[in-house]
Coordinates of C-alpha atoms in Angstrom, one line a residue:
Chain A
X17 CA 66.6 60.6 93.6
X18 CA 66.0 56.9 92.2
X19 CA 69.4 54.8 91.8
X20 CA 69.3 54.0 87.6
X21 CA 71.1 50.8 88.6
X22 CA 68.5 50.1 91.4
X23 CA 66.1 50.9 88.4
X24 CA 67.8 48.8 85.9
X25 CA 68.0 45.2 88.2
X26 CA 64.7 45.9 89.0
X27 CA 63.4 46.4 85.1
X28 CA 65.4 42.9 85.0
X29 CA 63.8 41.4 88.1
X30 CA 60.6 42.5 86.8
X31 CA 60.8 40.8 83.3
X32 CA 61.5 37.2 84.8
X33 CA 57.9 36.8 86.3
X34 CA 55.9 34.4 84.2
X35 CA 52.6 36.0 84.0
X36 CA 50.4 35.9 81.2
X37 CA 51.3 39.1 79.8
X38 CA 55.4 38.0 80.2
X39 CA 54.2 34.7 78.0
X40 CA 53.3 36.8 75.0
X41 CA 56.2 36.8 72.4
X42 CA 58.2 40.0 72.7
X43 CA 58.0 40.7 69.4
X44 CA 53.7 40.6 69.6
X45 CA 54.4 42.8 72.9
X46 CA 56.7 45.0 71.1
X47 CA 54.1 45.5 68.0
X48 CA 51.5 46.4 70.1
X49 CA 53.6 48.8 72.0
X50 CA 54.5 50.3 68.7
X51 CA 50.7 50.5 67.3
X52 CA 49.9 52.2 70.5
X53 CA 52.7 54.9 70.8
X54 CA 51.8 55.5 67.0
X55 CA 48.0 55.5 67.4
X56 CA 48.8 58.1 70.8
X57 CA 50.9 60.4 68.6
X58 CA 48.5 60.7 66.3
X59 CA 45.7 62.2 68.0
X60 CA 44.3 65.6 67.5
X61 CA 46.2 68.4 69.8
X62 CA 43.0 69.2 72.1
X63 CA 42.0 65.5 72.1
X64 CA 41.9 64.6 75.6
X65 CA 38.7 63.1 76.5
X66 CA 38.8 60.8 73.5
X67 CA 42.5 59.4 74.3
X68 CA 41.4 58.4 77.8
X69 CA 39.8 54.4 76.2
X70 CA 43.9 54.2 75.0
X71 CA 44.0 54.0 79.0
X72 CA 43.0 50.6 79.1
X73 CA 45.9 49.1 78.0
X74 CA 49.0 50.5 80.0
X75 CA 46.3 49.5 82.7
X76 CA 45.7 45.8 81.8
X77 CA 49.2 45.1 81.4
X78 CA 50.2 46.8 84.6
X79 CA 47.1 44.9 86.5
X80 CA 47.9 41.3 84.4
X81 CA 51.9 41.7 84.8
X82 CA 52.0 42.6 88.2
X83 CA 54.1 45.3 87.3
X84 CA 54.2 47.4 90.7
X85 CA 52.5 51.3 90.2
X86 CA 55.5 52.5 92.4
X87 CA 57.8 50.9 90.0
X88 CA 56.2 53.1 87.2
X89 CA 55.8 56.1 89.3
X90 CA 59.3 56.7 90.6
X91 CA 60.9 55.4 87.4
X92 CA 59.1 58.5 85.6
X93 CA 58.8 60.4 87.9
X94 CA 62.3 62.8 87.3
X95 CA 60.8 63.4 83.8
X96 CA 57.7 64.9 84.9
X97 CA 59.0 68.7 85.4
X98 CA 60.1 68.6 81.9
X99 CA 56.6 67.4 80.7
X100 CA 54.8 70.0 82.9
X101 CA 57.5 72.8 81.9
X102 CA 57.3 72.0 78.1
X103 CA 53.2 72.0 78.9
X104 CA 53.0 75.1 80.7
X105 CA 54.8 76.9 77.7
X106 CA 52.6 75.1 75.3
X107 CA 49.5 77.1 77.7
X108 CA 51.0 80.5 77.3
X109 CA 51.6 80.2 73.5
X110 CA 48.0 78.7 72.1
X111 CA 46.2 81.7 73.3
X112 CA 42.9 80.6 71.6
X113 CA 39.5 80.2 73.3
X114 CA 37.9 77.0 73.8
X115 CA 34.4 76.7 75.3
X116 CA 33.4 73.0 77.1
X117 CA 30.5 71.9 77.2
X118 CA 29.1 73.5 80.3
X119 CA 29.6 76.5 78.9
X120 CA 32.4 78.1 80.3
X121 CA 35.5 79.2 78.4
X122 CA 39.3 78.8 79.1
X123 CA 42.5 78.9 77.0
X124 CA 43.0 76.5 74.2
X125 CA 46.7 76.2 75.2
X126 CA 45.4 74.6 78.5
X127 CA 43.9 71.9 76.7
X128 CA 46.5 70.8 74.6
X129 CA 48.7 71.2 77.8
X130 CA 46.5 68.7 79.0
X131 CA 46.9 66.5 76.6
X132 CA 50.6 66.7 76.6
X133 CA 51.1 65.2 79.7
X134 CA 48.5 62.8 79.3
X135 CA 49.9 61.8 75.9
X136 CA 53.7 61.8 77.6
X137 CA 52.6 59.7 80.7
X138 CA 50.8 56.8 78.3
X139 CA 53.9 56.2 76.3
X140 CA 56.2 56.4 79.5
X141 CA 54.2 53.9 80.7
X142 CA 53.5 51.4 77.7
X143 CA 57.2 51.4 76.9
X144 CA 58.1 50.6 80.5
X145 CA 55.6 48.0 80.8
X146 CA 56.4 46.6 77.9
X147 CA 60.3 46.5 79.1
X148 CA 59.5 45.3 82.3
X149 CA 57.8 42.5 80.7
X150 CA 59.5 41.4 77.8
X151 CA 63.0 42.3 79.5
X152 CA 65.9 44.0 77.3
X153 CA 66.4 40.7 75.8
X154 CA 62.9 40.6 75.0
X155 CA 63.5 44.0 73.3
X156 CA 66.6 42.9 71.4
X157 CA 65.2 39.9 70.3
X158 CA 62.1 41.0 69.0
X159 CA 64.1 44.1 66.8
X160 CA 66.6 40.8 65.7
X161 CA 62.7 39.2 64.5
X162 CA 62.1 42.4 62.4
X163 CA 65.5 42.3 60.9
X164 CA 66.6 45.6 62.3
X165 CA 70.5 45.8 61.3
X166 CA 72.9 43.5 63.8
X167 CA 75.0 45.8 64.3
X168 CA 72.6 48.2 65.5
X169 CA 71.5 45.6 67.9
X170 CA 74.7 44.6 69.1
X171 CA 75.2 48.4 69.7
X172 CA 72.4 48.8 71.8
X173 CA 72.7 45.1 73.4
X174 CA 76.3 46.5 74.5
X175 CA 75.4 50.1 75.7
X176 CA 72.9 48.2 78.0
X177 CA 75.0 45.9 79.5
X178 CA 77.9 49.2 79.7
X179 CA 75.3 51.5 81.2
X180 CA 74.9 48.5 84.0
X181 CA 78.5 48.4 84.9
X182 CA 79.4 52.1 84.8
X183 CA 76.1 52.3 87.6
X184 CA 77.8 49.4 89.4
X185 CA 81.6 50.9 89.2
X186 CA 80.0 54.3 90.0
X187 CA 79.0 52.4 93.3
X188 CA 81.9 51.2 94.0
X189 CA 83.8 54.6 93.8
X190 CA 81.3 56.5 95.5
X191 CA 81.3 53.8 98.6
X192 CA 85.2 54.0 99.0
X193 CA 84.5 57.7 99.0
X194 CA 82.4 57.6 101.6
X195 CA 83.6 55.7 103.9
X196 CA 87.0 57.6 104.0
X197 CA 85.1 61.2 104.0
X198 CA 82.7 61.0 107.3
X199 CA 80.8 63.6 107.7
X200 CA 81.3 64.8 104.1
X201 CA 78.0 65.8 101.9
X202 CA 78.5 64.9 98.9
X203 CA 81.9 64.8 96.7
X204 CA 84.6 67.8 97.5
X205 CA 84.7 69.9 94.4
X206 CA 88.5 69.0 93.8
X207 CA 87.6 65.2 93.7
X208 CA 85.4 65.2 90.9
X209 CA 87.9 65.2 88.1
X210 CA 90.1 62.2 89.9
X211 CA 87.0 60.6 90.1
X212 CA 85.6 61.0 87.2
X213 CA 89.3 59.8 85.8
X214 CA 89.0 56.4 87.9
X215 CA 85.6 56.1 86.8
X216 CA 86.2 56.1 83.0
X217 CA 89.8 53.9 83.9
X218 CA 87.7 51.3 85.5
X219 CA 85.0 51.0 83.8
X220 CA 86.9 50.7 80.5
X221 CA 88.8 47.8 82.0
X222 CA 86.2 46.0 83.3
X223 CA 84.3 46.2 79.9
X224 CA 87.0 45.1 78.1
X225 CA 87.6 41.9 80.3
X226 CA 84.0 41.3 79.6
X227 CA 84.4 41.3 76.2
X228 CA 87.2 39.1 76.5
X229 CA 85.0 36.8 78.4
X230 CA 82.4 37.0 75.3
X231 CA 84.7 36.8 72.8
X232 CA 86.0 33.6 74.7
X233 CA 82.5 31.9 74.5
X234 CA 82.5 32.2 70.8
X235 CA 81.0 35.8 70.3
X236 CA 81.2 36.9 66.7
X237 CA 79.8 40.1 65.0
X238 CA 76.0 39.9 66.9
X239 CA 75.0 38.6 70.1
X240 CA 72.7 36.0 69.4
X241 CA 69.5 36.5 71.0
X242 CA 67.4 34.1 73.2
X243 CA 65.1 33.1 70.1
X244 CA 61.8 31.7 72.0
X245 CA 59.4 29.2 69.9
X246 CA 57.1 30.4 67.2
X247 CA 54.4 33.0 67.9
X248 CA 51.0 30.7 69.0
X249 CA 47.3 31.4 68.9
X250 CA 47.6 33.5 71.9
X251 CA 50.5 36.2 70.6
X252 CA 48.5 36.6 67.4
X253 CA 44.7 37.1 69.0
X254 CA 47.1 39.9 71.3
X255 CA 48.1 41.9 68.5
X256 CA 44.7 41.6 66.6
X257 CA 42.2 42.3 70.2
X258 CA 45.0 45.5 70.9
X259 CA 45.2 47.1 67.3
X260 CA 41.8 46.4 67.1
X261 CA 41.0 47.9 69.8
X262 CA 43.2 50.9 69.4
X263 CA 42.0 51.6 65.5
X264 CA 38.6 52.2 68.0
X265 CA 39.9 54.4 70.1
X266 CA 41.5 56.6 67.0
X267 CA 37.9 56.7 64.6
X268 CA 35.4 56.6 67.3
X269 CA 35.0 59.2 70.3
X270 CA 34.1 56.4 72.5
X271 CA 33.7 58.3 75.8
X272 CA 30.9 60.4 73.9
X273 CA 29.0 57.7 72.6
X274 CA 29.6 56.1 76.0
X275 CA 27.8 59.0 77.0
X276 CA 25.3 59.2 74.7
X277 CA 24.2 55.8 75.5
X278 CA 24.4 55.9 79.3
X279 CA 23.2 59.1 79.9
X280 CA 21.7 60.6 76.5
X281 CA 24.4 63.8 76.2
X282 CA 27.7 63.8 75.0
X283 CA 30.5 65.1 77.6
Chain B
X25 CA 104.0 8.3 71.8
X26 CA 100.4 10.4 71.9
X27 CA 101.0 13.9 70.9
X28 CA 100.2 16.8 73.8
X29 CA 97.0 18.3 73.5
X30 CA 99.0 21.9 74.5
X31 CA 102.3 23.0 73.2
X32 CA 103.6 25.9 73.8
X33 CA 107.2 26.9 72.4
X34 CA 109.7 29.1 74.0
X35 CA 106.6 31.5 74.0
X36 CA 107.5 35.5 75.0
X37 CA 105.1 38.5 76.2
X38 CA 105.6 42.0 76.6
X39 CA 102.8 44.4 77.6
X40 CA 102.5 47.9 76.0
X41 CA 103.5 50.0 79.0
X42 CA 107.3 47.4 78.4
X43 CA 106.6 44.7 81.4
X44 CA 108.0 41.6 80.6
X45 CA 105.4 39.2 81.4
X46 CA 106.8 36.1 80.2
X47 CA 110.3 34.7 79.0
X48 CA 111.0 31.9 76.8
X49 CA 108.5 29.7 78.2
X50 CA 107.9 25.9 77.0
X51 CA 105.4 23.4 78.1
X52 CA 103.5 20.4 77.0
X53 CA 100.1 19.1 78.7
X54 CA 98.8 15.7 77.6
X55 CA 95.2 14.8 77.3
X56 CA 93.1 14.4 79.7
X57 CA 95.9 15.7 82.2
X58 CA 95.5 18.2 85.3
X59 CA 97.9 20.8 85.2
X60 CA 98.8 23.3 87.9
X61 CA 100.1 26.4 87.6
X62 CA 101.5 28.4 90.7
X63 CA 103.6 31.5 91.1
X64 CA 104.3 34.8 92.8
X65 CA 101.5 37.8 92.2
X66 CA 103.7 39.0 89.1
X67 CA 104.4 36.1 87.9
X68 CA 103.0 35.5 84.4
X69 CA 100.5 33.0 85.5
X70 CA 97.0 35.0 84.2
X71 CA 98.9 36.2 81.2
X72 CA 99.8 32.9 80.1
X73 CA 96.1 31.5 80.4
X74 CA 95.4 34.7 78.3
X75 CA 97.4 33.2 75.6
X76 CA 96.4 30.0 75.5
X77 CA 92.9 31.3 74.2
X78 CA 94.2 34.0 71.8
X79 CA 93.4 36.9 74.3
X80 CA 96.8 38.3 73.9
X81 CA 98.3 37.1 70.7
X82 CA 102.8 36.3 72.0
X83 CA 105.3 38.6 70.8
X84 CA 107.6 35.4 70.6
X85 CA 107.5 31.6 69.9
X86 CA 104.0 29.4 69.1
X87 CA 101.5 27.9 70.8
X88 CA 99.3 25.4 69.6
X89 CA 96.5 23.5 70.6
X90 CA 96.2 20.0 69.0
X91 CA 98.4 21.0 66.6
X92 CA 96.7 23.8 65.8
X93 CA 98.7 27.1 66.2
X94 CA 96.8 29.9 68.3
X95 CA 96.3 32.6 65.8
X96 CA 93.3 34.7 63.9
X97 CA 92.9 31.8 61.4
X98 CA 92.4 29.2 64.1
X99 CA 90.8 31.4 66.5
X100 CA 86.7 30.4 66.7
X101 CA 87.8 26.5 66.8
X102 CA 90.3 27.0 69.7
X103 CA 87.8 28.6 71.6
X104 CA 85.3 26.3 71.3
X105 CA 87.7 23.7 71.8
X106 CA 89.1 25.7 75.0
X107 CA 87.0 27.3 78.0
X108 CA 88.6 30.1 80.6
X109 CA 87.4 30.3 83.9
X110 CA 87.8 34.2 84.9
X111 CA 89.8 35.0 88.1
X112 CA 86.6 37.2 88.6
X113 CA 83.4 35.4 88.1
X114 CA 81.8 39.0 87.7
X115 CA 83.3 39.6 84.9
X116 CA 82.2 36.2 83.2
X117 CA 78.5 36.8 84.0
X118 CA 76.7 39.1 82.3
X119 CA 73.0 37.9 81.2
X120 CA 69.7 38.5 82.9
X121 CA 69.5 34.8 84.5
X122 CA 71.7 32.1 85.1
X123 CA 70.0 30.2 82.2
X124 CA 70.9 32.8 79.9
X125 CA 74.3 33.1 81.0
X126 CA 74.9 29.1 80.9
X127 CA 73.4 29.1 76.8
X128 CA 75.6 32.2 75.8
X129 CA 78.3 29.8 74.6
X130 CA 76.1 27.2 73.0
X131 CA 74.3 29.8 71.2
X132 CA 77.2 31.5 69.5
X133 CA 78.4 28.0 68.6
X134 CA 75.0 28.3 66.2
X135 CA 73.3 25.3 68.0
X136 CA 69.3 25.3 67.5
X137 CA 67.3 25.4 70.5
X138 CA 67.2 21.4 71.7
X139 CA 70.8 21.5 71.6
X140 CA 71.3 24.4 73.7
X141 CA 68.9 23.0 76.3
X142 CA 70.8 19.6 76.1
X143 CA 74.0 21.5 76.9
X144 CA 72.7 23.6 79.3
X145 CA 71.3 20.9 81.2
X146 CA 74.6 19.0 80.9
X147 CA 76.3 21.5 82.4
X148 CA 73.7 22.5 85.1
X149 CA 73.8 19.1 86.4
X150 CA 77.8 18.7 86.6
X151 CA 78.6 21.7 88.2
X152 CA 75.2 21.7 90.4
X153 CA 74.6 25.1 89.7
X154 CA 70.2 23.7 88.5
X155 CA 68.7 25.2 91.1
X156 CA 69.8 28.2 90.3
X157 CA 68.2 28.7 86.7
X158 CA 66.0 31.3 87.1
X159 CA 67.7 33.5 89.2
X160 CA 70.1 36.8 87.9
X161 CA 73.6 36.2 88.1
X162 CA 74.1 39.3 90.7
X163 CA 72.1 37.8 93.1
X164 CA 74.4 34.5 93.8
X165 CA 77.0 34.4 96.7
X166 CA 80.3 33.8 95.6
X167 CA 80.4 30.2 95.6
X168 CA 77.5 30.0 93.6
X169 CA 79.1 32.3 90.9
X170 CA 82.1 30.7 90.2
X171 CA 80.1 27.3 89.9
X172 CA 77.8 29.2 87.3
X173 CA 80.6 30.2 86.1
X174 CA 82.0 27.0 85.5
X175 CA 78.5 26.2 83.9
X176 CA 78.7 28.5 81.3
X177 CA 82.5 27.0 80.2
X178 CA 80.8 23.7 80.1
X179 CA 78.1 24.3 78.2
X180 CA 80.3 24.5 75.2
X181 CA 81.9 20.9 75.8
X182 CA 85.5 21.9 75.7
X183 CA 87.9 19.9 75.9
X184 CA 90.4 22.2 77.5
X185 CA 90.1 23.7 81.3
X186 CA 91.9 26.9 81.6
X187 CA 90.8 28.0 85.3
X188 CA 92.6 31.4 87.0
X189 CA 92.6 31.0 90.7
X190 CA 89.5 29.2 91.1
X191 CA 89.5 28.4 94.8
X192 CA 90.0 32.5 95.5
X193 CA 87.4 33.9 97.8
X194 CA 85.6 30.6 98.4
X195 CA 84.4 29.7 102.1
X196 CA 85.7 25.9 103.1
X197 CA 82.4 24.4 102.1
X198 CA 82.5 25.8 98.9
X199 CA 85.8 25.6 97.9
X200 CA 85.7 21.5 98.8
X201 CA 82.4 20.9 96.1
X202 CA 84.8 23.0 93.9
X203 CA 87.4 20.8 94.1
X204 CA 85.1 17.4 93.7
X205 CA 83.0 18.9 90.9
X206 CA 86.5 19.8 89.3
X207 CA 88.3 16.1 90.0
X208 CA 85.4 14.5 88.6
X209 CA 85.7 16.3 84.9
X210 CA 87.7 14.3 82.5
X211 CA 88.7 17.8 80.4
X212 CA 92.4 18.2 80.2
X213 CA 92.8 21.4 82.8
X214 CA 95.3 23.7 83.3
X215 CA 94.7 25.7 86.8
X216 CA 96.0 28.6 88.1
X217 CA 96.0 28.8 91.8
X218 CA 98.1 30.2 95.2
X219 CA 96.1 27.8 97.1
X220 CA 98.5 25.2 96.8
X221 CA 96.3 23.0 99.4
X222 CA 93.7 22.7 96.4
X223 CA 96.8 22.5 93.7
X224 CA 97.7 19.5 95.8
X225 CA 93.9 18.0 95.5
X226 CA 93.4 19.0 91.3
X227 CA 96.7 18.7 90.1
X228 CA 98.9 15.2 88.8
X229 CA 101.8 18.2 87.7
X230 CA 102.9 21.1 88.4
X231 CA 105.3 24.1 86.9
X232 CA 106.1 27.3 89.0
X233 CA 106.5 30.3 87.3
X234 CA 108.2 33.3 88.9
X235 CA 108.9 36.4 87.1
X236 CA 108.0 35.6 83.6
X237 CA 109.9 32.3 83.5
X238 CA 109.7 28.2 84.5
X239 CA 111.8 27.9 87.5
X240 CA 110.6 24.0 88.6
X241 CA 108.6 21.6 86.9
X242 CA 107.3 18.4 88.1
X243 CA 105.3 15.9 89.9
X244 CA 102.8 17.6 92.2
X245 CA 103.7 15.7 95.5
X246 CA 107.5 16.4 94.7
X247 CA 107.4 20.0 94.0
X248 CA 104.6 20.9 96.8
X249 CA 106.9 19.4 99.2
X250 CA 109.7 20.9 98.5
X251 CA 110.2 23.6 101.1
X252 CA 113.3 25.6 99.8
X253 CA 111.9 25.6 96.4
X254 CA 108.9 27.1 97.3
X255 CA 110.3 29.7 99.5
X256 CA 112.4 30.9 97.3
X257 CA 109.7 31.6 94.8
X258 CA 107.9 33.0 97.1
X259 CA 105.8 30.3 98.4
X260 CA 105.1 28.6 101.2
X261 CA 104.6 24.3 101.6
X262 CA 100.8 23.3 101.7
X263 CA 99.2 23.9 105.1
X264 CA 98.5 20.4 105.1
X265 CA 102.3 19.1 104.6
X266 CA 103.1 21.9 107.6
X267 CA 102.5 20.4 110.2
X268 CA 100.0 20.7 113.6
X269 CA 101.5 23.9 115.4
X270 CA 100.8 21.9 118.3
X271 CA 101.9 18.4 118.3
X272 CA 104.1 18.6 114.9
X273 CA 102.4 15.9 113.3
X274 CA 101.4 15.4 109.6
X275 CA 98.0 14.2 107.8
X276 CA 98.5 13.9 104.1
X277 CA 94.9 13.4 102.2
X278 CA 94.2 13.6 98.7

């Protein structure tokens, strides 16, 4: 099992390249992201060969950020039995026919199972890429730039940074643990509520000394976000070339005119 | 005369679960002056650098800072007038990169963006901590975090050094550009400290607090040396004023 703060540094880690992808304004990044879960969601049940151009994008900005595959695989990775399980059922209960092209016929319900996964993997992997890109900051600064509530920001700007230090005080517990319990697996039953006590006792503490630590360098209501300079050329021609390209993807079925053109028969 | 830039009045602090942290305790710190606070574990010491910035508010007596009392009115000038160096620089840094970390403060003070670089710069090139820019704040040693630490206090030009046992967990090397970086700011500074070697090197004065309370004040060099005093607040004389175990003999520096 991945370690969600080992997950977490690395999201962070990841976001301080400077590629070209991690120069585009978070909020452009963030729009596109948005277009794209939007445009994803709103394709047709059994649509599976025409969502596969939407492809493209996770793609180039996995290839252009040097966001590493692995990263992506084993950060989704414990939510793929729930995809397949939620899939599966969706198999059993659309019982209706549907014939390919070749001519032979299976279950409706496989399709759209099909298209489940593929649908859930593609926004996994877009919103990932575009956090491990734009960084939370990135995130929180571009929802400041569409005048999203401070206080909703602030909220999720602080259950961030909590999430970090219960992981890191977690740590700490579980090594102290460990090292007086050799040859233990695991944590005795018993010790899980004294644990779980210290855990909440610490973690509390130390969030409130950081807040004091805040509130000592002049933090008010909202945690004022790292505002970069204004969108240029670039962040603009990114939003238009993606949408664009993804209004495509939605009114065209490009992989049948694709083949159409290369080979003279749809798929 | 010139009026002290601190003044704290007969000043009383209980906590919640009824621990008498302090006791009637009075002070004054001129401009510009280094200040040096030593004590027991217990003693009051982190509690009273609390107060100073408005962290705990006292259950008696006033505090004010240039003539300003601490209180919710006065609050957001204080602290950007005043800047606390955590006992724990882990607790101080919290951003994805130094960088961040160091504009924090400059950006809550509602500077626009060539400000903020100008102070971060500043305060990257006085506590040396430049090189370090890019990198996240978990992946310093310790050294390097308490000087980033100390970066992110400058970067909103106070004019008031509250520091809580600075020197702690530093190797030699480390704790010696600590102590030049710090005697070369002209801030008034109050620090906190049971390494009484680097009290000695900070420090013009000096006021021991034991149990809640001022038991000595005084010149540094008189109340460091003072080996009865110290002992009996649980202290000990500066390594440097005790003497080589081997040949008994003294060298004073600083």
């Amino acid at each position: 099992m991945r370690n969600p703060r080992g997950a977490i540094r690395q999201i962070e880690l990841l976001s301080l390249k400077n590629t070209f992808v991690h120069r585009i304004k978070p909020l452009q990044q963030f729009i596109v992201t948005l277009v794209f879960i939007l445009i994803i969601t709103s394709f047709d049940q059994y649509s599976v060969s025409q969502m596969l151009p939407m492809l493209l994008y996770p793609a180039v900005i996995i290839v252009l950020g040097e966001i590493p595959l692995r990263f992506i695989i084993r950060t989704i990775l414990p939510v793929i039995p729930l995809i397949i399980l939620f899939a599966i059922a969706n198999a059993f209960f659309d019982k209706s026919e549907w014939v390919l092209l070749s001519g032979v016929t299976i279950s409706a319900g496989w399709i759209s199972a099909l298209a489940l996964v593929l649908r859930s993997l593609m926004t996994m992997t877009a919103i990932l890429s575009f956090i491990a890109t734009a960084g939370m900051n990135g995130l929180f600064s571009a929802l400041e730039k569409l005048k999203i509530p401070d206080f909703f920001i602030t909220l999720l700007a602080f259950t961030f940074r909590y999430i970090h230090l219960l992981m890191e005080e977690a740590g700490h517990i579980i090594r102290a643990y460990r090292l007086r319990s050799p040859g233990q697996e695991g944590i005795s039953f018993q010790n899980w509520g004294p644990l779980a006590g210290q855990w909440f006792i610490r973690s509390y503490r130390r969030a409130e000394r950081i807040h004091s630590a805040m509130l000592c360098r002049g933090l008010s209501e909202k945690i004022h976000q790292n505002y970069h300079d204004r969108a240029k050329l670039v962040d603009l021609t990114w939003i238009f070339f993606w949408c664009g390209y993804f209004i495509l993807c939605r009114l065209f079925p490009i992989p049948l005119l694709l083949s159409k053109v290369t080979i003279g028969t749809g798929i | 005369m010139i009026p002290p830039i601190i003044n704290v009045k007969d000043i009383g602090y209980i906590y919640p679960d009824g621990n008498e942290a302090l006791n009637k305790v009075s002070f004054n710190v001129s401009r510009n002056e280094a200040f040096g606070i030593i004590g027991p574990n217990g003693a009051g010491k982190s509690t009273l650098l609390q107060l100073l910035i408005g962290i705990l508010i006292p259950r008696s007596g006033e505090i004010k800072i240039e003539g300003m009392p601490v209180d919710k009115k006065n609050l957001a000038l204080i602290r950007k007038k005043t800047g606390l160096l955590f006992h724990n620089p882990d607790d101080q840094l919290f951003c994805p990169t130094v960088r961040d970390d160091i504009a924090f403060g400059p950006r809550n003070m509602g500077l626009n963006n060539d400000e903020i670089e100008i102070c971060v710069s500043q305060a990257m090139e006085a506590s040396g901590t430049g090189h370090l820019s890019h990198r996240p704040p978990y992946t310093l040693s310790g050294g390097e975090k308490k000087a980033v630490a100390l970066a992110c206090i400058l970067s909103m030009q106070p004019e008031i050094l509250l520091m809580d046992e600075t020197s702690a967990n530093l190797d030699p090397g480390s704790r010696r550009q600590l102590i030049t970086v710090i005697n070369t700011l002209s801030q008034t500074k109050i620090i906190v400290s049971h390494d009484l070697d680097f009290i000695w090197e900070t420090c013009s004065r000096v006021m021991i607090l034991n149990k809640g309370s001022i038991t000595a004040a005084g010149e540094t060099g008189l109340i460091l040396s003072d080996r009865f005093l110290l002992e009996h607040n649980n202290l000990e004389l500066p390594l440097r004023l005790q003497g080589c175990p081997v040949c008994g003999s003294y060298t004073v520096r600083g």
